[in-house]
Amino acid sequence: MRYALALALASALVSAAPRPAHHQRQDTPSSATASSFQASDSLVASDTAASFSASLASLSDAVVSGSVTSASFSVPPYAVEVSPTEGQPSAAASSAAPSAASVTYGNYSGSASSVYTSSTTPAPSSSGLNSSIIPVTATVDPVKGDPDGPAFSIETGPAQPVKSGKGAPFAGPTNEKIDQQNPDFLAPPSTDFGFIGSAKWSMSLGPMRLLAGGWVRQEDETVMPLADEMAGAVIHLEPGAIRELHWHSIAEWVYVINGTTQISAVDTQGRNTFGTANTGDLWYFPPGIGHHLQATGDAPSEFVLIFKTGLFDASKTFLVTDWLAHVPFGVLQKNFGVEGTDKFTKIPSEELYIFPGEPPALDGASLPDAPQGKIPNEFVFAMSQMEPERFDGGTVKVADSSNFPASKEIAAAEVTLEPGAMRELHWHTTADEWTFFIEGNCRMSIFNSNGARTFNYEPGDVGYVPISMGHYVENIGNTTARFLEITDSTEFEDISLTQWLALTPPEIVKAHFGIDDETVQGLSQTKNRVVPGRSASDAA
């Protein structure tokens, strides 16, 4: 029978105090054999858990027999000393095992209970580690186990830079309303570190352009430098108002927040299309395609528009009234075959952008029949009519080129989260993410090797996650949250952390995280984009 010091060591390493900042790695070659140890021998962790376990078992035999009363060995990158605890009976004089082993590391020490077991059937460790693997990579302290939620409620406060015994209340002026909306920014989780540029911008801070019949405000990398691949705007049209005939050098993707909007477009082959987008629907115009928009019905139309560019500058948009106001009048008449007449003498002298109009017919009866036919892939997609993918805690709808063929450069998901639920830990493999929050209160942490930072979001806020950065979105409010995840890609793709671990060899996962077989087996091998959780009121 042997004492599985391997398991005692695992427990001690997990519970030991933090290592010194300037520890020097010790890789001492092993001179030990499987049959005997001397007090001066060093044991080096082998490449495999099995051989390392066998070597530790041999060391335990030496301790039990009394031939070794104190032995040091190296578990790279750490040097560890193991000996029977003082005051315990000698292993040579008694068949009883030493009840504990002391583990010394630098200026720190700790202890772990020995485990009595046979050489063929390892016993479970008190640390919770599964005994079928030796966690030779368990070289740092475990996490604290603190949920690390927001330091105060968005609804009630008080908003102070204080959390977990750190920080101090304000003693000078501060913008209380902004502080109240950003609990994880004012008092960040202990897991935040390093520096990542701001991944939040509120459309409420965007410059507002007021026009006859509506307004527009925008976000781009001039206000959020992290967002260098996509820019967005919110446009409002009063009933009947027209967003004038125009085109862009880049694609336009739109989600309708409210109301009904009629669109028309003509492509390079002279084919046309007509459609109506309702609340929750999308439209998409490829680069260079001329189009117009008009609010229909009795209610205003409001929509969020995305461009695949970091800078939302005017040079990428071309308005027909602006162009014709800058064409010599004789050239303009010649182009339309009306030279010498009074035709086109009333064209605007400058751009209109948005202007009032009468609500159009809803059936598109006034759309001319194009001799060249209709554009084959419709530019309007009825996302509002999609059946969502349902999860315990929320829903997800995905629209990309697989079900909306016209949308070749932008993909999106509309996500709802019940209180306490979250969009699972994930990252996007091929694209950045531009996030627009429509309902509820959420927080999102983004991570790369240089830092991790947590942001809070309310309706009308924009989030941004560069390609491959790990992140989640959590509903920290008491009502349902709804937001858009928009990626500059043909298909909506992501990697689920849970699914990745579930499909990785279990021994590798256990060695990384010190979890048992039951936990590994509980990981979902299918992608659960939404996971449930306790709401803020339940957790209080």
Coordinates of C-alpha atoms in Angstrom, one line a residue:
M1 CA 0.0 0.0 0.0
R2 CA 1.2 3.5 -0.7
Y3 CA 0.5 7.0 0.3
A4 CA -0.6 9.0 -2.7
L5 CA 1.6 12.1 -2.1
A6 CA 0.7 13.1 -5.7
L7 CA -2.8 13.9 -4.5
A8 CA -1.5 15.6 -1.3
L9 CA 0.8 17.7 -3.5
A10 CA -2.0 18.6 -5.8
S11 CA -4.1 19.8 -2.9
A12 CA -1.2 21.8 -1.4
L13 CA -0.3 23.4 -4.7
V14 CA -3.9 24.6 -5.2
S15 CA -4.1 26.0 -1.7
A16 CA -0.6 27.5 -1.4
A17 CA -0.1 31.2 -1.1
P18 CA 0.9 33.3 -4.2
R19 CA 4.3 32.8 -5.6
P20 CA 7.0 35.5 -5.4
A21 CA 7.0 37.8 -8.3
H22 CA 10.7 37.1 -9.2
H23 CA 10.8 33.3 -8.7
Q24 CA 13.6 31.5 -10.6
R25 CA 12.6 28.3 -12.4
Q26 CA 14.4 25.2 -11.2
D27 CA 14.6 22.3 -13.6
T28 CA 16.9 19.9 -11.6
P29 CA 17.5 16.6 -13.5
S30 CA 16.2 13.5 -11.6
S31 CA 18.7 11.1 -10.1
A32 CA 16.0 9.0 -8.5
T33 CA 15.0 5.5 -9.4
A34 CA 11.7 3.8 -9.0
S35 CA 13.1 1.7 -6.1
S36 CA 14.9 4.1 -3.8
F37 CA 15.4 7.7 -2.9
Q38 CA 18.0 9.5 -0.9
A39 CA 17.5 12.7 1.0
S40 CA 19.5 14.6 -1.5
D41 CA 17.6 13.2 -4.6
S42 CA 15.4 15.6 -6.7
L43 CA 12.3 14.5 -8.6
V44 CA 11.4 16.3 -11.8
A45 CA 7.9 16.2 -13.2
S46 CA 7.7 13.9 -16.2
D47 CA 6.1 14.6 -19.5
T48 CA 3.2 12.3 -18.6
A49 CA 0.9 12.2 -15.6
A50 CA 1.3 8.4 -15.3
S51 CA 5.1 8.4 -15.0
F52 CA 5.0 11.4 -12.7
S53 CA 2.5 9.6 -10.5
A54 CA 4.7 6.5 -10.4
S55 CA 7.7 8.6 -9.3
L56 CA 5.8 10.2 -6.5
A57 CA 4.6 6.8 -5.4
S58 CA 8.2 5.7 -5.2
L59 CA 9.0 8.8 -3.1
S60 CA 6.0 8.0 -0.8
D61 CA 7.4 4.5 -0.2
A62 CA 10.7 6.0 0.8
V63 CA 9.0 8.4 3.2
V64 CA 6.9 5.6 4.7
S65 CA 9.8 3.2 5.1
G66 CA 11.8 5.9 6.9
S67 CA 14.7 5.9 4.5
V68 CA 13.7 9.5 3.5
T69 CA 12.3 11.8 6.1
S70 CA 12.5 15.0 4.0
A71 CA 12.7 15.1 0.2
S72 CA 12.7 18.0 -2.2
F73 CA 11.6 17.8 -5.8
S74 CA 10.8 20.1 -8.7
V75 CA 7.4 20.5 -10.4
P76 CA 8.6 22.9 -13.0
P77 CA 8.6 25.8 -12.6
Y78 CA 8.4 25.4 -8.8
A79 CA 10.7 23.8 -6.2
V80 CA 8.8 22.0 -3.5
E81 CA 9.9 20.3 -0.3
V82 CA 7.8 17.5 1.2
S83 CA 8.3 16.0 4.7
P84 CA 6.1 14.4 7.4
T85 CA 4.6 17.0 9.7
E86 CA 6.5 17.5 13.0
G87 CA 5.0 15.7 15.9
Q88 CA 3.6 12.8 13.9
P89 CA 4.7 9.2 14.5
S90 CA 7.6 8.0 12.4
A91 CA 6.5 6.1 9.4
A92 CA 9.2 3.4 10.1
A93 CA 8.0 2.9 13.7
S94 CA 4.2 2.7 13.0
S95 CA 2.0 1.3 10.3
A96 CA -0.1 4.4 10.5
A97 CA 0.4 7.1 7.9
P98 CA 1.7 10.6 8.6
S99 CA -1.5 12.6 8.7
A100 CA -0.1 15.5 6.7
A101 CA 2.7 16.6 4.6
S102 CA 4.2 20.1 4.6
V103 CA 4.9 21.9 1.4
T104 CA 7.3 24.8 1.3
Y105 CA 7.7 27.2 -1.6
G106 CA 10.0 30.1 -1.3
N107 CA 8.9 32.1 1.8
Y108 CA 5.5 30.5 1.7
S109 CA 4.3 27.2 3.1
G110 CA 1.1 25.2 3.4
S111 CA 0.0 21.7 4.3
A112 CA -2.1 19.0 2.7
S113 CA -3.6 15.8 4.1
S114 CA -2.0 12.6 3.0
V115 CA -4.3 10.1 1.3
Y116 CA -4.1 6.4 2.1
T117 CA -4.6 4.4 -1.1
S118 CA -3.4 1.4 -3.0
S119 CA -1.0 1.5 -5.9
T120 CA -3.7 0.6 -8.3
T121 CA -6.8 2.5 -7.1
P122 CA -6.1 6.2 -6.5
A123 CA -8.5 7.8 -4.0
P124 CA -10.3 11.0 -4.5
S125 CA -8.5 14.2 -3.4
S126 CA -9.9 16.5 -0.8
S127 CA -9.2 19.3 -3.3
G128 CA -11.9 18.1 -5.6
L129 CA -9.5 17.1 -8.3
N130 CA -10.3 13.9 -10.1
S131 CA -7.7 11.3 -9.1
S132 CA -7.4 10.0 -12.6
I133 CA -5.0 12.8 -13.6
I134 CA -2.2 14.6 -11.9
P135 CA -2.6 18.4 -12.5
V136 CA 1.1 19.1 -13.2
T137 CA 0.1 22.4 -14.7
A138 CA -1.7 23.6 -11.5
T139 CA 1.0 26.1 -10.7
V140 CA -1.0 29.2 -9.6
D141 CA -3.6 30.0 -7.0
P142 CA -7.2 29.2 -7.8
V143 CA -9.7 32.0 -8.4
K144 CA -11.4 33.5 -5.4
G145 CA -14.9 32.2 -6.2
D146 CA -16.4 35.7 -5.8
P147 CA -19.3 36.3 -8.2
D148 CA -17.9 39.8 -8.7
G149 CA -21.2 41.3 -9.9
P150 CA -21.9 45.1 -10.2
A151 CA -21.0 47.0 -7.0
F152 CA -24.3 48.8 -7.0
S153 CA -27.7 48.7 -8.8
I154 CA -28.2 50.9 -11.9
E155 CA -31.7 51.7 -10.6
T156 CA -30.8 52.5 -6.9
G157 CA -27.1 53.1 -6.4
P158 CA -25.4 54.6 -4.6
A159 CA -22.8 55.2 -7.3
Q160 CA -19.4 55.3 -5.6
P161 CA -15.9 53.9 -6.6
V162 CA -15.9 51.4 -3.8
K163 CA -15.8 47.6 -4.0
S164 CA -14.6 44.7 -1.9
G165 CA -12.8 47.0 0.6
K166 CA -11.0 49.0 -2.0
G167 CA -11.5 52.5 -3.4
A168 CA -13.1 55.4 -1.6
P169 CA -16.2 57.6 -2.0
F170 CA -16.0 60.8 -4.1
A171 CA -14.8 63.9 -2.4
G172 CA -15.1 66.2 -5.4
P173 CA -17.4 66.8 -8.4
T174 CA -18.6 63.9 -10.6
N175 CA -21.3 63.3 -13.2
E176 CA -23.7 61.3 -11.0
K177 CA -26.0 60.2 -13.8
I178 CA -23.1 58.8 -15.9
D179 CA -21.6 57.1 -12.8
Q180 CA -25.0 55.6 -12.0
Q181 CA -25.3 54.0 -15.4
N182 CA -21.8 52.4 -15.3
P183 CA -21.3 50.4 -12.1
D184 CA -18.7 48.1 -13.6
F185 CA -16.8 51.0 -15.0
L186 CA -16.8 53.0 -11.8
A187 CA -16.0 50.0 -9.6
P188 CA -14.7 47.3 -12.0
P189 CA -14.6 43.6 -11.3
S190 CA -11.3 42.3 -9.8
T191 CA -10.8 40.4 -13.0
D192 CA -10.3 43.5 -15.1
F193 CA -6.7 44.3 -15.8
G194 CA -4.4 46.1 -18.2
F195 CA -5.8 48.5 -20.8
I196 CA -8.3 48.1 -23.6
G197 CA -9.8 51.1 -25.4
S198 CA -13.4 52.0 -24.7
A199 CA -15.9 49.5 -26.1
K200 CA -18.9 51.7 -25.4
W201 CA -20.5 54.7 -27.0
S202 CA -23.9 56.1 -26.3
M203 CA -25.9 57.4 -29.3
S204 CA -27.2 60.0 -26.9
L205 CA -23.8 61.6 -27.1
G206 CA -23.7 61.5 -30.9
P207 CA -24.0 64.8 -32.8
M208 CA -27.6 65.2 -33.9
R209 CA -28.4 66.5 -37.4
L210 CA -31.9 67.9 -37.5
L211 CA -33.6 68.0 -40.9
A212 CA -37.1 68.7 -42.3
G213 CA -38.9 65.4 -41.8
G214 CA -36.4 63.7 -39.5
W215 CA -33.0 63.5 -38.0
V216 CA -29.8 61.4 -37.9
R217 CA -27.0 60.7 -35.4
Q218 CA -24.0 58.5 -35.7
E219 CA -21.0 56.6 -34.2
D220 CA -17.7 55.9 -35.8
E221 CA -14.0 55.5 -34.9
T222 CA -13.6 59.3 -34.3
V223 CA -15.6 58.8 -31.1
M224 CA -14.8 55.1 -30.4
P225 CA -11.3 54.4 -31.8
L226 CA -11.6 50.7 -31.0
A227 CA -14.4 50.5 -33.7
D228 CA -12.2 50.7 -36.7
E229 CA -14.0 48.2 -39.0
M230 CA -17.7 49.2 -38.7
A231 CA -19.7 52.4 -38.1
G232 CA -23.3 53.0 -37.4
A233 CA -26.1 55.6 -37.4
V234 CA -29.7 55.9 -36.2
I235 CA -32.0 57.6 -38.7
H236 CA -35.6 58.8 -37.9
L237 CA -38.2 59.6 -40.6
E238 CA -41.5 61.1 -39.9
P239 CA -44.5 59.6 -41.7
G240 CA -44.2 60.1 -45.4
A241 CA -40.6 61.6 -45.1
I242 CA -38.1 60.5 -47.7
R243 CA -34.4 59.7 -47.4
E244 CA -33.4 61.0 -50.8
L245 CA -32.1 59.0 -53.7
H246 CA -28.5 58.1 -53.0
W247 CA -25.8 55.4 -53.1
H248 CA -22.7 54.4 -51.2
S249 CA -19.3 53.1 -52.1
I250 CA -19.8 50.5 -49.4
A251 CA -22.7 48.2 -48.5
E252 CA -25.6 49.4 -46.3
W253 CA -27.2 47.1 -43.7
V254 CA -30.3 48.2 -41.7
Y255 CA -32.4 46.9 -38.8
V256 CA -35.8 48.6 -38.4
I257 CA -36.3 49.6 -34.7
N258 CA -39.7 51.0 -35.2
G259 CA -42.3 51.7 -37.9
T260 CA -42.5 50.7 -41.6
T261 CA -40.2 51.7 -44.4
Q262 CA -40.6 51.3 -48.1
I263 CA -37.5 50.9 -50.2
S264 CA -36.7 50.7 -54.0
A265 CA -33.4 50.1 -55.8
V266 CA -31.9 49.7 -59.3
D267 CA -28.8 47.6 -60.0
T268 CA -26.1 47.8 -62.7
Q269 CA -28.1 45.7 -65.1
G270 CA -31.1 48.0 -65.0
R271 CA -33.1 45.6 -62.8
N272 CA -35.2 47.0 -60.0
T273 CA -36.8 45.9 -56.7
F274 CA -39.3 47.2 -54.3
G275 CA -40.0 46.2 -50.7
T276 CA -41.4 47.1 -47.3
A277 CA -39.5 46.5 -44.1
N278 CA -41.5 46.4 -40.8
T279 CA -40.3 46.6 -37.2
G280 CA -37.7 43.9 -36.6
D281 CA -37.0 43.5 -40.4
L282 CA -33.8 44.1 -42.3
W283 CA -32.7 45.5 -45.6
Y284 CA -29.3 45.4 -47.4
F285 CA -28.0 47.4 -50.4
P286 CA -24.7 46.2 -52.0
P287 CA -22.1 48.8 -52.7
G288 CA -23.0 51.3 -55.4
I289 CA -26.7 50.4 -55.8
G290 CA -28.9 53.5 -56.1
H291 CA -31.9 53.4 -53.6
H292 CA -34.4 55.5 -51.7
L293 CA -36.3 55.1 -48.4
Q294 CA -39.6 56.4 -47.2
A295 CA -41.6 56.1 -44.0
T296 CA -45.1 54.7 -44.6
G297 CA -48.3 54.6 -42.5
D298 CA -49.1 56.9 -39.6
A299 CA -46.1 56.2 -37.4
P300 CA -42.5 57.4 -37.8
S301 CA -39.8 55.0 -39.0
E302 CA -36.6 54.6 -37.0
F303 CA -33.7 52.3 -37.9
V304 CA -30.1 51.6 -37.2
L305 CA -27.8 51.6 -40.2
I306 CA -24.4 49.9 -40.4
F307 CA -21.5 50.5 -42.8
K308 CA -18.5 48.2 -43.1
T309 CA -16.0 51.0 -42.4
G310 CA -14.6 52.6 -39.3
L311 CA -15.2 56.2 -40.6
F312 CA -18.7 57.3 -41.3
D313 CA -17.5 60.2 -43.6
A314 CA -19.6 61.9 -46.3
S315 CA -17.2 60.9 -49.1
K316 CA -18.6 57.4 -49.0
T317 CA -22.2 58.6 -49.6
F318 CA -23.5 60.2 -52.8
L319 CA -26.8 62.2 -52.8
V320 CA -28.5 62.8 -56.2
T321 CA -29.6 66.3 -55.3
D322 CA -26.1 67.3 -54.2
W323 CA -24.6 65.9 -57.4
L324 CA -27.0 67.6 -59.7
A325 CA -26.6 70.9 -57.9
H326 CA -23.0 70.8 -59.0
V327 CA -23.5 69.9 -62.6
P328 CA -23.6 72.7 -65.2
F329 CA -27.2 73.3 -66.1
G330 CA -26.7 72.9 -69.8
V331 CA -25.0 69.6 -69.2
L332 CA -27.8 68.5 -67.0
Q333 CA -30.4 69.3 -69.7
K334 CA -28.4 67.7 -72.4
N335 CA -28.1 64.5 -70.4
F336 CA -31.9 64.3 -70.1
G337 CA -32.7 65.4 -73.6
V338 CA -34.5 68.6 -72.7
E339 CA -32.1 71.3 -74.0
G340 CA -33.7 74.7 -74.6
T341 CA -36.7 74.0 -72.3
D342 CA -37.5 75.0 -68.7
K343 CA -37.2 71.5 -67.5
F344 CA -35.1 70.9 -64.4
T345 CA -35.1 74.6 -63.5
K346 CA -36.6 73.8 -60.1
I347 CA -34.0 71.3 -58.9
P348 CA -32.7 72.0 -55.3
S349 CA -29.6 74.1 -55.1
E350 CA -28.2 71.9 -52.4
E351 CA -28.7 68.5 -50.9
L352 CA -32.0 67.5 -49.3
Y353 CA -30.8 64.4 -47.4
I354 CA -34.2 64.0 -45.7
F355 CA -37.3 65.9 -46.7
P356 CA -41.1 65.7 -46.1
G357 CA -43.4 63.7 -48.4
E358 CA -46.8 62.0 -48.7
P359 CA -47.1 58.4 -47.5
P360 CA -46.8 56.1 -50.5
A361 CA -49.0 53.4 -51.7
L362 CA -48.3 50.2 -49.7
D363 CA -48.6 47.8 -52.7
G364 CA -45.9 49.1 -54.8
A365 CA -48.2 49.6 -57.7
S366 CA -46.3 52.7 -58.9
L367 CA -43.0 50.8 -59.3
P368 CA -42.2 50.7 -63.0
D369 CA -41.8 47.4 -64.7
A370 CA -38.1 47.1 -65.7
P371 CA -37.6 45.5 -69.2
Q372 CA -34.5 43.8 -67.7
G373 CA -36.6 42.3 -64.9
K374 CA -36.5 42.3 -61.2
I375 CA -33.4 42.0 -59.0
P376 CA -33.3 38.2 -58.1
N377 CA -32.2 38.4 -54.4
E378 CA -34.6 40.6 -52.5
F379 CA -33.0 43.4 -50.5
V380 CA -35.6 43.2 -47.7
F381 CA -35.6 40.3 -45.2
A382 CA -38.5 39.6 -42.8
M383 CA -36.5 38.9 -39.7
S384 CA -39.5 39.7 -37.6
Q385 CA -41.2 36.6 -39.0
M386 CA -38.3 34.3 -38.2
E387 CA -38.8 31.6 -35.5
P388 CA -36.0 32.2 -33.0
E389 CA -33.7 29.5 -31.6
R390 CA -34.9 29.1 -28.1
F391 CA -32.6 28.6 -25.1
D392 CA -33.2 28.4 -21.3
G393 CA -32.8 32.1 -20.7
G394 CA -33.4 33.7 -24.0
T395 CA -33.6 33.5 -27.8
V396 CA -31.4 34.1 -30.8
K397 CA -32.3 34.9 -34.5
V398 CA -29.5 34.8 -37.1
A399 CA -29.6 36.5 -40.5
D400 CA -26.7 36.1 -42.8
S401 CA -26.0 35.1 -46.4
S402 CA -27.3 31.5 -45.7
N403 CA -30.9 32.8 -45.3
F404 CA -30.6 36.4 -46.6
P405 CA -28.6 35.9 -49.8
A406 CA -28.3 39.6 -50.7
S407 CA -26.4 40.3 -47.5
K408 CA -23.0 39.2 -48.6
E409 CA -20.8 41.4 -46.3
I410 CA -22.8 41.8 -43.0
A411 CA -24.2 39.1 -40.7
A412 CA -26.2 39.6 -37.5
A413 CA -28.0 38.0 -34.6
E414 CA -30.9 39.4 -32.6
V415 CA -30.6 38.2 -29.0
T416 CA -33.0 38.4 -26.1
L417 CA -31.9 37.6 -22.5
E418 CA -34.1 37.0 -19.6
P419 CA -33.1 38.7 -16.3
G420 CA -29.8 37.1 -15.1
A421 CA -29.2 35.2 -18.3
M422 CA -26.1 35.8 -20.5
R423 CA -24.8 35.4 -24.0
E424 CA -22.3 32.7 -23.3
L425 CA -18.5 33.2 -23.3
H426 CA -17.4 33.2 -27.0
W427 CA -15.4 34.9 -29.7
H428 CA -15.8 35.5 -33.4
T429 CA -13.2 33.9 -35.7
T430 CA -13.4 36.1 -38.8
A431 CA -14.9 39.4 -37.9
D432 CA -15.4 42.3 -35.5
E433 CA -18.7 42.7 -33.6
W434 CA -20.7 45.9 -33.5
T435 CA -23.4 45.6 -30.8
F436 CA -26.5 47.7 -30.5
F437 CA -28.6 47.6 -27.3
I438 CA -32.3 48.0 -27.8
E439 CA -33.9 47.0 -24.4
G440 CA -32.7 46.3 -20.9
N441 CA -29.5 46.8 -18.9
C442 CA -26.5 44.7 -19.7
R443 CA -22.8 44.4 -19.0
M444 CA -20.0 43.0 -21.3
S445 CA -16.4 42.2 -20.6
I446 CA -13.9 41.9 -23.4
F447 CA -10.6 40.2 -23.2
N448 CA -7.2 39.9 -24.9
S449 CA -3.7 39.2 -23.7
N450 CA -3.1 42.8 -22.9
G451 CA -6.2 43.4 -20.7
A452 CA -9.8 42.8 -19.8
R453 CA -12.4 45.5 -19.2
T454 CA -16.1 45.5 -18.3
F455 CA -18.7 48.0 -19.7
N456 CA -22.3 48.6 -18.9
Y457 CA -25.0 49.3 -21.6
E458 CA -28.5 50.7 -21.8
P459 CA -30.9 51.2 -24.7
G460 CA -29.3 53.2 -27.5
D461 CA -25.7 52.3 -26.5
V462 CA -23.2 50.8 -28.9
G463 CA -20.6 48.1 -28.0
Y464 CA -17.7 46.9 -30.0
V465 CA -15.5 43.7 -29.9
P466 CA -12.5 43.4 -32.2
I467 CA -12.0 40.0 -33.9
S468 CA -11.1 37.1 -31.7
M469 CA -11.5 38.9 -28.4
G470 CA -13.3 36.8 -25.8
H471 CA -16.5 38.3 -24.4
Y472 CA -20.0 37.7 -23.0
V473 CA -23.1 39.8 -22.6
E474 CA -25.0 39.5 -19.3
N475 CA -28.4 40.9 -18.4
I476 CA -27.9 42.6 -15.0
G477 CA -31.4 44.2 -14.9
N478 CA -34.8 42.9 -14.0
T479 CA -36.4 43.1 -17.4
T480 CA -35.8 41.3 -20.7
A481 CA -32.8 42.6 -22.6
R482 CA -32.6 42.7 -26.4
F483 CA -29.6 43.6 -28.6
L484 CA -28.1 43.1 -32.0
E485 CA -24.7 41.4 -32.6
I486 CA -23.5 42.5 -36.0
T487 CA -20.4 41.2 -37.7
D488 CA -18.7 42.3 -40.9
S489 CA -18.8 38.8 -42.4
T490 CA -20.7 36.7 -44.9
E491 CA -21.9 34.2 -42.2
F492 CA -22.5 34.7 -38.5
E493 CA -19.8 32.5 -36.8
D494 CA -18.5 32.2 -33.3
I495 CA -16.6 29.8 -31.1
S496 CA -18.4 28.7 -27.9
L497 CA -16.0 28.2 -25.0
T498 CA -18.2 25.6 -23.4
Q499 CA -18.6 23.6 -26.6
W500 CA -14.9 23.8 -27.2
L501 CA -14.1 22.3 -23.8
A502 CA -16.8 19.7 -24.2
L503 CA -15.2 18.4 -27.4
T504 CA -11.6 18.5 -26.1
P505 CA -10.0 15.4 -24.5
P506 CA -11.4 15.3 -20.9
E507 CA -8.0 14.8 -19.3
I508 CA -6.7 18.0 -20.9
V509 CA -9.7 20.0 -19.6
K510 CA -9.3 18.5 -16.0
A511 CA -5.6 19.3 -16.0
H512 CA -6.3 23.0 -17.0
F513 CA -9.1 23.7 -14.5
G514 CA -8.9 21.2 -11.7
I515 CA -12.4 20.0 -12.3
D516 CA -13.8 16.5 -11.9
D517 CA -15.3 14.0 -14.4
E518 CA -18.9 15.0 -13.5
T519 CA -18.2 18.6 -14.4
V520 CA -16.6 17.7 -17.7
Q521 CA -19.4 15.4 -18.6
G522 CA -21.9 18.2 -17.9
L523 CA -20.4 20.5 -20.5
S524 CA -22.6 20.9 -23.5
Q525 CA -21.3 19.5 -26.8
T526 CA -23.9 21.6 -28.7
K527 CA -23.7 25.3 -28.8
N528 CA -25.9 27.1 -26.2
R529 CA -25.6 30.7 -27.2
V530 CA -27.7 31.8 -24.2
V531 CA -27.3 30.4 -20.7
P532 CA -29.7 31.1 -17.7
G533 CA -28.8 32.7 -14.4
R534 CA -30.2 34.5 -11.4
S535 CA -31.6 37.9 -11.8
A536 CA -30.3 40.9 -9.9
S537 CA -33.4 40.8 -7.6
D538 CA -33.0 37.1 -6.9
A539 CA -29.3 37.5 -6.1
A540 CA -29.9 40.4 -3.7

